[in-house]
């Protein structure tokens, strides 16, 4: 199975993980 990559070389999964982590961190700070 091939993994799709964007122009920056990050996999879609890595992008999603980074977004989720960012949301969790922001939620923790502003909670």
PDB file of C-alpha atoms in Angstrom:
ATOM      1  CA  UNK A   1       0.000   0.000   0.000  1.00  0.00           C
ATOM      2  CA  UNK A   2       1.440   3.319  -1.064  1.00  0.00           C
ATOM      3  CA  UNK A   3       1.213   6.348   1.206  1.00  0.00           C
ATOM      4  CA  UNK A   4       0.127   9.614  -0.367  1.00  0.00           C
ATOM      5  CA  UNK A   5       2.414  12.564   0.262  1.00  0.00           C
ATOM      6  CA  UNK A   6       1.956  16.290  -0.209  1.00  0.00           C
ATOM      7  CA  UNK A   7       4.522  18.766  -1.564  1.00  0.00           C
ATOM      8  CA  UNK A   8       6.167  19.098   1.845  1.00  0.00           C
ATOM      9  CA  UNK A   9       6.844  15.371   2.069  1.00  0.00           C
ATOM     10  CA  UNK A  10       4.578  14.806   5.070  1.00  0.00           C
ATOM     11  CA  UNK A  11       2.139  11.928   4.938  1.00  0.00           C
ATOM     12  CA  UNK A  12      -1.562  12.698   5.270  1.00  0.00           C
ATOM     13  CA  UNK A  13      -1.590  10.714   8.512  1.00  0.00           C
ATOM     14  CA  UNK A  14       1.210  12.846   9.952  1.00  0.00           C
ATOM     15  CA  UNK A  15      -0.718  16.004   9.059  1.00  0.00           C
ATOM     16  CA  UNK A  16      -3.852  14.693  10.754  1.00  0.00           C
ATOM     17  CA  UNK A  17      -1.913  13.694  13.873  1.00  0.00           C
ATOM     18  CA  UNK A  18      -0.275  17.126  14.053  1.00  0.00           C
ATOM     19  CA  UNK A  19      -3.686  18.812  13.745  1.00  0.00           C
ATOM     20  CA  UNK A  20      -5.207  16.641  16.469  1.00  0.00           C
ATOM     21  CA  UNK A  21      -2.275  17.268  18.813  1.00  0.00           C
ATOM     22  CA  UNK A  22      -2.531  21.013  18.191  1.00  0.00           C
ATOM     23  CA  UNK A  23      -6.243  20.964  19.043  1.00  0.00           C
ATOM     24  CA  UNK A  24      -5.599  18.987  22.245  1.00  0.00           C
ATOM     25  CA  UNK A  25      -2.840  21.379  23.329  1.00  0.00           C
ATOM     26  CA  UNK A  26      -4.955  24.460  22.607  1.00  0.00           C
ATOM     27  CA  UNK A  27      -7.939  22.946  24.415  1.00  0.00           C
ATOM     28  CA  UNK A  28      -5.712  22.225  27.409  1.00  0.00           C
ATOM     29  CA  UNK A  29      -4.363  25.779  27.502  1.00  0.00           C
ATOM     30  CA  UNK A  30      -7.713  27.541  27.153  1.00  0.00           C
ATOM     31  CA  UNK A  31      -9.737  25.173  29.318  1.00  0.00           C
TER      32      UNK A  31
END
